[in-house]
Short mmCIF file of C-alpha atoms and ligand atoms in Angstrom, two decimals:
data_model
loop_
_atom_site.label_atom_id
_atom_site.label_comp_id
_atom_site.label_asym_id
_atom_site.label_seq_id
_atom_site.Cartn_x
_atom_site.Cartn_y
_atom_site.Cartn_z
CA MET A 102 36.61 -35.60 9.98
CA THR A 103 36.21 -32.11 11.34
CA SER A 104 35.14 -30.89 14.76
CA ALA A 105 33.47 -27.76 13.25
CA ARG A 106 30.02 -27.16 14.72
CA ILE A 107 27.33 -26.46 12.15
CA HIS A 108 24.53 -24.10 13.15
CA GLU A 109 21.73 -25.59 11.05
CA GLY A 110 19.03 -22.96 10.58
CA LEU A 111 21.28 -20.47 12.43
CA GLU A 112 19.15 -21.01 15.54
CA GLY A 113 20.45 -18.94 18.44
CA VAL A 114 23.37 -17.57 16.39
CA LEU A 115 23.99 -13.85 16.86
CA VAL A 116 24.87 -12.30 13.51
CA ALA A 117 24.43 -8.57 14.17
CA ARG A 118 23.47 -5.85 16.60
CA THR A 119 20.10 -4.20 16.04
CA ALA A 120 18.35 -1.26 17.69
CA LEU A 121 15.08 -2.05 15.93
CA SER A 122 13.40 -4.79 17.91
CA SER A 123 13.93 -7.41 20.55
CA VAL A 124 12.17 -10.78 20.45
CA GLU A 125 12.37 -12.54 23.82
CA GLY A 126 11.37 -16.13 23.23
CA GLU A 127 11.21 -17.37 26.81
CA ARG A 128 9.29 -14.39 28.16
CA GLY A 129 7.09 -13.88 25.13
CA ARG A 130 7.99 -10.23 24.69
CA LEU A 131 8.33 -8.12 21.56
CA THR A 132 9.83 -4.66 21.97
CA VAL A 133 10.12 -2.24 19.05
CA ARG A 134 12.62 0.59 19.61
CA GLY A 135 11.91 0.53 23.33
CA HIS A 136 8.12 0.19 23.03
CA ALA A 137 6.31 -3.00 24.11
CA ILE A 138 4.15 -4.19 21.20
CA GLU A 139 1.07 -4.05 23.49
CA SER A 140 1.59 -0.28 23.95
CA LEU A 141 1.59 0.32 20.19
CA VAL A 142 -1.15 -1.93 18.82
CA SER A 143 -4.56 -0.21 18.75
CA GLU A 144 -2.85 2.90 20.18
CA VAL A 145 -1.01 4.29 17.14
CA PRO A 146 -1.76 4.18 13.39
CA PHE A 147 0.52 2.41 10.93
CA GLU A 148 2.09 5.73 9.89
CA ALA A 149 3.38 6.17 13.47
CA MET A 150 4.95 2.71 13.37
CA VAL A 151 6.62 3.64 10.08
CA GLY A 152 8.02 6.79 11.73
CA LEU A 153 9.18 4.80 14.75
CA LEU A 154 10.98 2.24 12.62
CA LEU A 155 12.49 4.55 10.03
CA GLU A 156 13.18 7.64 12.12
CA GLY A 157 13.84 6.18 15.55
CA ALA A 158 10.98 7.70 17.56
CA LEU A 159 7.20 7.95 17.44
CA PRO A 160 6.40 10.96 15.25
CA THR A 161 4.91 14.21 16.55
CA ALA A 162 1.40 15.06 15.37
CA SER A 163 2.70 17.26 12.54
CA ARG A 164 5.29 14.68 11.42
CA LEU A 165 2.53 12.07 11.48
CA ARG A 166 0.47 14.20 9.08
CA GLU A 167 3.51 14.58 6.81
CA LEU A 168 4.14 10.83 6.84
CA GLN A 169 0.51 10.21 5.95
CA ALA A 170 0.84 12.62 3.00
CA GLU A 171 4.16 11.07 1.90
CA LEU A 172 2.64 7.59 1.92
CA GLY A 173 -0.34 8.94 -0.04
CA SER A 174 1.97 10.41 -2.71
CA ALA A 175 3.90 7.14 -2.86
CA ARG A 176 0.66 5.24 -3.50
CA LEU A 177 -0.18 7.66 -6.30
CA ARG A 178 3.26 7.19 -7.91
CA ALA A 179 2.92 3.40 -7.57
CA HIS A 180 -0.49 3.56 -9.25
CA ALA A 181 0.96 5.66 -12.07
CA ARG A 182 3.62 2.97 -12.62
CA LEU A 183 1.35 -0.07 -12.39
CA ALA A 184 -1.98 0.95 -13.88
CA PRO A 185 -0.76 1.53 -17.48
CA LEU A 186 0.81 -1.94 -17.53
CA GLY A 187 -2.65 -3.48 -17.20
CA PRO A 188 -2.63 -7.27 -17.25
CA THR A 189 0.95 -7.52 -18.54
CA VAL A 190 2.49 -7.73 -15.07
CA ARG A 191 -0.31 -9.89 -13.75
CA SER A 192 0.87 -13.00 -11.93
CA ALA A 193 -1.32 -15.80 -10.63
CA ASP A 194 0.44 -15.43 -7.30
CA VAL A 195 0.04 -12.22 -5.34
CA MET A 196 3.51 -12.47 -3.78
CA ARG A 197 5.05 -12.65 -7.27
CA GLU A 198 2.92 -9.68 -8.29
CA LEU A 199 4.12 -7.79 -5.25
CA ALA A 200 7.75 -8.61 -6.04
CA THR A 201 7.16 -7.53 -9.64
CA GLY A 202 5.66 -4.20 -8.56
CA LEU A 203 8.56 -3.56 -6.18
CA SER A 204 11.03 -4.45 -8.93
CA LEU A 205 9.58 -1.66 -11.06
CA LEU A 206 10.70 0.95 -8.51
CA PRO A 207 13.76 2.99 -9.45
CA ARG A 208 17.14 2.29 -7.83
CA GLU A 209 16.82 5.43 -5.70
CA ALA A 210 13.38 4.43 -4.33
CA THR A 211 12.82 5.14 -0.63
CA ALA A 212 11.17 3.09 2.10
CA VAL A 213 7.97 5.12 1.64
CA ASP A 214 8.00 4.35 -2.11
CA ALA A 215 8.24 0.64 -1.30
CA LEU A 216 5.34 0.85 1.18
CA GLY A 217 3.20 2.69 -1.36
CA MET A 218 3.98 0.11 -4.02
CA ALA A 219 3.25 -2.83 -1.70
CA ALA A 220 -0.23 -1.49 -0.90
CA VAL A 221 -1.11 -0.59 -4.49
CA ALA A 222 0.24 -3.83 -6.02
CA THR A 223 -1.60 -5.97 -3.46
CA ALA A 224 -4.89 -4.13 -3.81
CA GLY A 225 -4.50 -4.10 -7.62
CA TRP A 226 -3.96 -7.87 -7.66
CA LEU A 227 -7.09 -8.41 -5.59
CA ARG A 228 -9.15 -6.30 -7.95
CA ALA A 229 -7.67 -7.93 -11.04
CA GLU A 230 -8.60 -11.32 -9.59
CA ARG A 231 -12.21 -10.13 -9.71
CA GLY A 232 -11.75 -8.75 -13.22
CA GLU A 233 -11.77 -5.13 -12.00
CA GLU A 234 -9.53 -2.19 -12.93
CA HIS A 235 -6.99 -0.74 -10.47
CA LEU A 236 -8.61 2.11 -8.53
CA PRO A 237 -6.66 5.38 -8.19
CA PRO A 238 -5.45 5.95 -4.60
CA GLN A 239 -6.76 8.85 -2.51
CA PRO A 240 -3.53 10.31 -1.15
CA GLU A 241 -5.19 12.31 1.64
CA LEU A 242 -6.45 9.14 3.34
CA PRO A 243 -4.60 7.23 6.07
CA HIS A 244 -2.68 4.28 4.64
CA ALA A 245 -4.81 1.50 6.19
CA HIS A 246 -8.02 3.24 5.10
CA ASP A 247 -6.87 3.61 1.48
CA LEU A 248 -5.50 0.07 1.35
CA LEU A 249 -8.92 -1.32 2.30
CA ARG A 250 -10.69 1.06 -0.08
CA LEU A 251 -8.37 0.15 -2.97
CA ALA A 252 -8.83 -3.56 -2.30
CA HIS A 253 -12.59 -3.59 -1.81
CA GLY A 254 -13.66 -0.67 -3.97
CA ALA A 255 -15.73 0.90 -1.15
CA SER A 256 -15.01 3.05 1.88
CA PRO A 257 -14.31 0.88 4.93
CA THR A 258 -15.93 1.42 8.34
CA GLU A 259 -13.90 3.14 11.06
CA GLY A 260 -13.76 -0.16 12.95
CA ALA A 261 -12.31 -1.96 9.94
CA VAL A 262 -9.63 0.72 9.51
CA ARG A 263 -8.74 0.44 13.22
CA LEU A 264 -8.51 -3.33 12.91
CA LEU A 265 -6.23 -3.20 9.86
CA ASP A 266 -4.10 -0.54 11.55
CA ALA A 267 -3.76 -2.83 14.59
CA TYR A 268 -2.67 -5.66 12.32
CA LEU A 269 -0.16 -3.60 10.31
CA VAL A 270 1.40 -2.24 13.51
CA THR A 271 1.61 -5.75 15.01
CA VAL A 272 3.50 -7.33 12.14
CA ALA A 273 5.63 -4.44 10.87
CA GLU A 274 8.81 -5.63 12.58
CA HIS A 275 10.02 -8.81 14.25
CA GLY A 276 13.76 -9.20 14.72
CA PHE A 277 15.92 -11.40 12.52
CA ASN A 278 13.19 -13.57 11.03
CA ALA A 279 13.97 -15.39 7.76
CA SER A 280 12.72 -12.70 5.37
CA THR A 281 14.30 -9.82 7.27
CA PHE A 282 17.56 -11.73 7.27
CA ALA A 283 17.21 -12.25 3.50
CA ALA A 284 16.67 -8.50 3.07
CA ARG A 285 19.74 -7.78 5.21
CA VAL A 286 21.89 -10.21 3.21
CA THR A 287 20.88 -8.35 0.05
CA ALA A 288 21.52 -4.98 1.73
CA SER A 289 24.95 -6.22 2.85
CA THR A 290 26.04 -6.57 -0.78
CA GLY A 291 25.38 -2.87 -1.42
CA ALA A 292 22.26 -3.57 -3.49
CA ASP A 293 19.52 -0.90 -3.55
CA LEU A 294 16.59 -0.76 -1.13
CA ALA A 295 13.93 -2.07 -3.53
CA SER A 296 16.08 -5.14 -4.27
CA ALA A 297 16.46 -5.85 -0.55
CA VAL A 298 12.70 -5.50 -0.08
CA VAL A 299 12.07 -7.91 -2.98
CA SER A 300 14.37 -10.45 -1.28
CA GLY A 301 12.35 -10.08 1.89
CA VAL A 302 8.99 -10.41 0.16
CA VAL A 303 9.84 -13.56 -1.80
CA THR A 304 11.30 -15.17 1.33
CA LEU A 305 8.16 -14.32 3.28
CA SER A 306 6.03 -16.29 0.80
CA GLY A 307 6.91 -19.74 2.18
CA PRO A 308 4.41 -21.63 4.37
CA LEU A 309 6.88 -21.98 7.26
CA HIS A 310 7.17 -18.19 7.48
CA GLY A 311 4.43 -15.85 6.23
CA GLY A 312 2.36 -18.31 4.25
CA ALA A 313 0.56 -20.01 7.16
CA PRO A 314 -2.62 -17.94 7.71
CA GLY A 315 -4.49 -19.15 4.59
CA PRO A 316 -4.00 -22.79 5.66
CA VAL A 317 -5.14 -21.87 9.21
CA LEU A 318 -8.56 -20.98 7.78
CA ASP A 319 -8.59 -24.14 5.65
CA MET A 320 -8.03 -26.01 8.92
CA LEU A 321 -10.89 -24.17 10.68
CA ASP A 322 -13.18 -24.98 7.76
CA ALA A 323 -12.19 -28.63 7.93
CA VAL A 324 -12.77 -28.78 11.71
CA SER A 325 -16.09 -26.89 11.37
CA SER A 326 -17.24 -27.31 14.99
CA PRO A 327 -15.39 -26.97 18.33
CA GLU A 328 -16.22 -30.55 19.43
CA ARG A 329 -14.29 -31.94 16.45
CA ALA A 330 -11.13 -29.97 17.18
CA ALA A 331 -9.24 -32.58 19.24
CA ASP A 332 -9.95 -35.46 16.81
CA TYR A 333 -8.92 -33.35 13.87
CA VAL A 334 -5.63 -32.27 15.43
CA ARG A 335 -4.81 -35.84 16.52
CA ALA A 336 -5.44 -37.15 13.01
CA GLU A 337 -3.28 -34.42 11.43
CA LEU A 338 -0.38 -35.12 13.77
CA ALA A 339 -0.72 -38.88 13.26
CA ALA A 340 -0.50 -38.27 9.50
CA GLY A 341 2.76 -36.35 10.11
CA ARG A 342 1.33 -32.98 9.13
CA ARG A 343 2.05 -29.67 10.87
CA ILE A 344 -0.67 -27.65 12.52
CA MET A 345 -0.51 -24.27 10.85
CA GLY A 346 -0.36 -21.23 13.10
CA MET A 347 1.26 -23.23 15.91
CA GLY A 348 4.91 -23.26 16.97
CA HIS A 349 7.67 -20.73 16.56
CA ARG A 350 11.43 -20.77 16.14
CA VAL A 351 11.98 -18.26 18.95
CA TYR A 352 8.89 -18.11 21.21
CA ARG A 353 8.65 -20.77 23.89
CA VAL A 354 5.34 -19.33 25.11
CA ARG A 355 2.31 -18.00 23.25
CA ASP A 356 3.39 -15.42 20.68
CA PRO A 357 2.66 -11.94 22.16
CA ARG A 358 1.28 -10.93 18.77
CA ALA A 359 -1.37 -13.65 19.04
CA PHE A 360 -2.60 -11.89 22.22
CA VAL A 361 -2.79 -8.41 20.69
CA LEU A 362 -4.46 -9.60 17.51
CA GLU A 363 -6.98 -11.69 19.44
CA ARG A 364 -7.77 -8.62 21.58
CA ALA A 365 -8.16 -6.33 18.54
CA LEU A 366 -10.42 -8.87 16.92
CA SER A 367 -12.61 -9.21 20.00
CA ALA A 368 -12.92 -5.40 20.16
CA TYR A 369 -13.94 -5.30 16.49
CA GLY A 370 -16.81 -7.68 17.10
CA SER A 371 -18.99 -7.80 13.98
CA GLY A 372 -21.77 -10.16 14.77
CA GLU A 373 -22.67 -13.70 15.71
CA GLY A 374 -20.85 -15.32 12.78
CA ALA A 375 -17.57 -13.71 13.86
CA SER A 376 -18.02 -14.80 17.50
CA LEU A 377 -18.68 -18.39 16.43
CA ARG A 378 -15.57 -18.33 14.26
CA LEU A 379 -13.51 -17.00 17.17
CA ALA A 380 -14.91 -19.70 19.48
CA LEU A 381 -14.01 -22.36 16.90
CA ALA A 382 -10.49 -20.95 16.56
CA ARG A 383 -9.97 -20.94 20.33
CA ALA A 384 -11.11 -24.58 20.53
CA VAL A 385 -8.68 -25.57 17.77
CA GLU A 386 -5.88 -23.62 19.42
CA HIS A 387 -6.45 -25.33 22.78
CA ALA A 388 -6.68 -28.77 21.19
CA ALA A 389 -3.52 -28.18 19.16
CA GLU A 390 -1.68 -26.88 22.22
CA SER A 391 -2.46 -29.94 24.30
CA GLU A 392 -1.89 -32.49 21.51
CA LEU A 393 1.43 -30.86 20.60
CA ALA A 394 2.44 -30.82 24.27
CA ARG A 395 1.70 -34.54 24.43
CA LYS A 396 3.68 -35.26 21.28
CA TYR A 397 6.63 -32.94 22.05
CA PRO A 398 6.78 -32.78 25.84
CA GLY A 399 10.07 -30.89 25.89
CA ARG A 400 9.00 -28.25 23.40
CA ALA A 401 6.31 -25.61 23.97
CA LEU A 402 4.45 -25.25 20.66
CA ARG A 403 1.85 -22.54 21.12
CA ALA A 404 -0.16 -20.25 18.82
CA ASN A 405 1.90 -17.89 16.69
CA VAL A 406 0.99 -14.61 15.00
CA GLU A 407 -0.42 -16.37 11.95
CA PHE A 408 -3.21 -18.06 13.87
CA TYR A 409 -5.07 -14.84 14.68
CA THR A 410 -3.87 -13.11 11.52
CA ALA A 411 -6.05 -15.59 9.67
CA LEU A 412 -9.17 -14.65 11.61
CA LEU A 413 -8.45 -10.95 11.51
CA LEU A 414 -7.92 -10.77 7.76
CA GLU A 415 -10.97 -12.95 7.22
CA ALA A 416 -13.00 -10.47 9.31
CA LEU A 417 -11.74 -7.73 6.96
CA ALA A 418 -12.99 -9.76 3.96
CA VAL A 419 -9.47 -10.20 2.56
CA PRO A 420 -9.34 -13.35 0.40
CA ARG A 421 -7.01 -16.06 1.75
CA ALA A 422 -4.76 -15.91 -1.29
CA ALA A 423 -3.77 -12.35 -0.35
CA PHE A 424 -3.10 -12.82 3.39
CA THR A 425 0.67 -13.01 3.06
CA ALA A 426 0.72 -9.96 0.81
CA ILE A 427 -1.13 -7.87 3.42
CA PHE A 428 1.44 -9.07 5.96
CA ALA A 429 4.13 -7.88 3.53
CA CYS A 430 2.44 -4.45 3.21
CA ALA A 431 3.39 -3.94 6.87
CA ARG A 432 6.68 -5.85 7.03
CA VAL A 433 8.16 -3.75 4.21
CA ALA A 434 8.60 -1.06 6.90
CA GLY A 435 10.72 -3.50 8.93
CA TYR A 436 12.75 -4.56 5.87
CA ALA A 437 13.45 -0.92 5.03
CA ALA A 438 14.55 -0.09 8.59
CA HIS A 439 16.85 -3.14 8.59
CA TYR A 440 18.15 -2.12 5.18
CA ALA A 441 19.22 1.27 6.58
CA GLU A 442 20.77 -0.30 9.68
CA GLN A 443 22.67 -2.89 7.64
CA ARG A 444 24.01 -0.30 5.19
CA ARG A 445 25.07 1.97 8.05
CA GLU A 446 26.65 -0.57 10.35
CA GLY A 447 26.87 -4.00 8.81
CA ARG A 448 29.44 -5.76 6.67
CA LEU A 449 29.02 -8.20 3.81
CA ILE A 450 27.20 -11.28 5.17
CA ARG A 451 29.07 -14.29 3.90
CA PRO A 452 28.98 -17.43 6.06
CA SER A 453 30.75 -20.70 5.26
CA ALA A 454 29.59 -24.27 4.77
CA LEU A 455 31.30 -27.56 5.50
CA TYR A 456 32.01 -29.27 2.17
CA VAL A 457 30.77 -32.87 2.24
CA GLY A 458 30.95 -33.59 -1.52
CA PRO A 459 33.49 -35.85 -3.24
CA GLU A 460 37.21 -35.04 -3.09
CA ALA A 461 38.82 -33.73 -6.27
CA LYS A 462 40.19 -36.75 -8.19
CA ALA A 463 43.97 -36.91 -8.31
CA PRO A 464 45.21 -37.81 -11.83
CA ALA A 465 46.14 -41.56 -11.96
CA SER A 466 49.78 -41.15 -13.07
CA GLY A 467 50.61 -38.19 -10.83
CA PRO A 468 51.37 -35.81 -13.69
CA SER A 469 53.48 -32.68 -13.48
CA CYS A 470 51.79 -29.28 -13.52
CA SER A 471 52.55 -28.78 -17.19
CA THR A 472 50.88 -32.08 -18.19
CA VAL A 473 47.72 -31.08 -16.31
CA GLY A 474 47.81 -27.78 -18.15
CA GLU A 475 48.15 -29.52 -21.51
CA THR A 476 45.24 -31.89 -20.78
CA ALA A 477 43.01 -29.03 -19.72
CA THR A 478 43.95 -27.02 -22.79
CA SER A 479 43.32 -29.86 -25.24
CA ASP A 480 39.90 -30.60 -23.59
CA LEU A 481 39.04 -26.95 -23.99
CA VAL A 482 40.08 -26.95 -27.66
CA GLU A 483 37.84 -29.98 -28.34
CA PHE A 484 34.96 -28.37 -26.45
CA THR A 485 35.18 -25.02 -28.26
CA ALA A 486 35.54 -26.73 -31.63
CA ALA A 487 32.21 -28.46 -30.99
CA LEU A 488 30.39 -25.17 -30.33
CA PRO A 489 28.14 -23.75 -33.09
CA ARG A 490 29.90 -20.96 -35.01
CA PRO A 491 28.59 -17.44 -34.41
CA VAL A 492 26.70 -15.87 -37.28
CA GLY A 493 27.35 -12.26 -38.41
N1 COA B 786 2.71 -28.81 14.04
C1 COA B 786 3.24 -30.06 14.22
N2 COA B 786 4.50 -30.26 14.59
C2 COA B 786 5.28 -29.17 14.80
C3 COA B 786 4.78 -27.87 14.64
C4 COA B 786 3.45 -27.71 14.24
N3 COA B 786 2.91 -26.51 14.05
N4 COA B 786 5.77 -26.98 14.91
C5 COA B 786 6.85 -27.73 15.22
N5 COA B 786 6.54 -29.05 15.15
C6 COA B 786 7.43 -30.17 15.41
C7 COA B 786 8.59 -30.18 14.43
O1 COA B 786 8.26 -30.95 13.27
C8 COA B 786 9.67 -30.83 15.24
O2 COA B 786 9.46 -32.22 15.22
P1 COA B 786 10.67 -33.25 14.91
O3 COA B 786 11.66 -32.96 16.00
O4 COA B 786 9.99 -34.56 14.98
O5 COA B 786 11.17 -32.87 13.56
C9 COA B 786 9.37 -30.35 16.65
O6 COA B 786 8.01 -29.96 16.68
C10 COA B 786 10.20 -29.18 17.10
O7 COA B 786 10.07 -28.18 16.13
P2 COA B 786 10.79 -26.78 16.29
O8 COA B 786 12.26 -27.01 16.32
O9 COA B 786 10.17 -26.05 17.41
O10 COA B 786 10.35 -26.08 14.95
P3 COA B 786 11.18 -25.05 14.06
O11 COA B 786 11.83 -24.03 14.89
O12 COA B 786 12.02 -25.79 13.10
O13 COA B 786 9.99 -24.45 13.22
C11 COA B 786 8.03 -23.38 12.69
C12 COA B 786 9.22 -23.40 13.62
C13 COA B 786 7.26 -22.07 12.88
C14 COA B 786 8.51 -23.45 11.24
C15 COA B 786 7.13 -24.58 13.01
O14 COA B 786 6.66 -24.50 14.34
C16 COA B 786 5.98 -24.73 12.03
O15 COA B 786 6.16 -25.32 10.97
N6 COA B 786 4.77 -24.18 12.35
C17 COA B 786 3.66 -24.27 11.47
C18 COA B 786 3.77 -23.22 10.37
C19 COA B 786 3.53 -21.83 10.91
O16 COA B 786 2.61 -21.58 11.66
N7 COA B 786 4.36 -20.88 10.45
C20 COA B 786 4.26 -19.49 10.84
C21 COA B 786 5.38 -19.11 11.75
S1 COA B 786 5.20 -17.47 12.41
#
């Protein structure tokens, strides 16, 4: 027996220093390079968040214009790479499509290239789902504006662009979450940036991480009216199912991103239907909060970012199947910033595991080393003799 302590899920284990963001679980605070998330969301466009993450400070007005133009050129290059492939790279799953698009980037691709590809691959997948051709990007447009235009095939309203910008800023970076950690592990091996971003994107696809918002809407549809919320949640918990959009590995209070997204959504408005949907969501959230508190009295399980992501992306007419990909369009900025930090400061990430498999079998007669060698050699000779002979 060993006294080694195993850190299942690495919860609470410090594995690196980072200057990118701080996630304070008890206080419900998210700080990105010294800026509280509340001071960024709805205040700066996504391009500014990209500058903050990749360059260390919020960009000046002229740098912001340059970043906007650089992202526009990256979208154009991504379109030039993807459009000629037509349906040949088409995957039924948008996250696979996104990973495929990112894999087509050259080894020397930059963070901006990856962001351009993420937007174009996601929007292209959405259009292909409807049997439509990829639209060419308009490089002079802000990133959020062009992403909506490419996805929907029409110019979005100013309010819609503001709402998507608020969302992209909110989710661009969030500490050492599972997908960022995956990207950092890949970076730690010396792999190129696009490979690290692909690692992040495929890890994000799981329902316990970035895949929850689609199921949140399925839940709202199933509940259908606020009065049914408590019964629904009770029945789900009794059946041993998780309530999507609730709970978090780090936050012990309501996720601060749930607050900023809920606020951005309220400011967006957009009619009676949207208000009813928001009222339904709040009823489900409150029911889930109190039922979870009853079931897990020692553990605060409150709304996480995915809960209001679901409503926000629905308000922007993004189909559920693409929710996680839109999340990725923002989080690629975080992966790229972590990639740079890991390459600059980190070392190969290589933890250990406690072996609990069977012991190696000792030979029955306690042979000498040379006998073991002979046995191994004769087994190998028999094995190779049985192989088909190469032709030509
Ligand atoms: N619904 C029902 N039960 C939940 C729950 C939820 N949303 N979140 C946690 N629990 C339960 C767990 O099953 C666990 O129960 P157990 O001790 O009987 O196994 C208990 O509460 C404590 O879980 P915790 O340790 O806090 O969860 P975690 O850190 O392993 O997982 C999540 C965190 C996010 C994976 C988890 O809360 C979850 O699955 N949430 C729903 C999916 C989701 O919204 N994902 C997006 C995250 S941003």
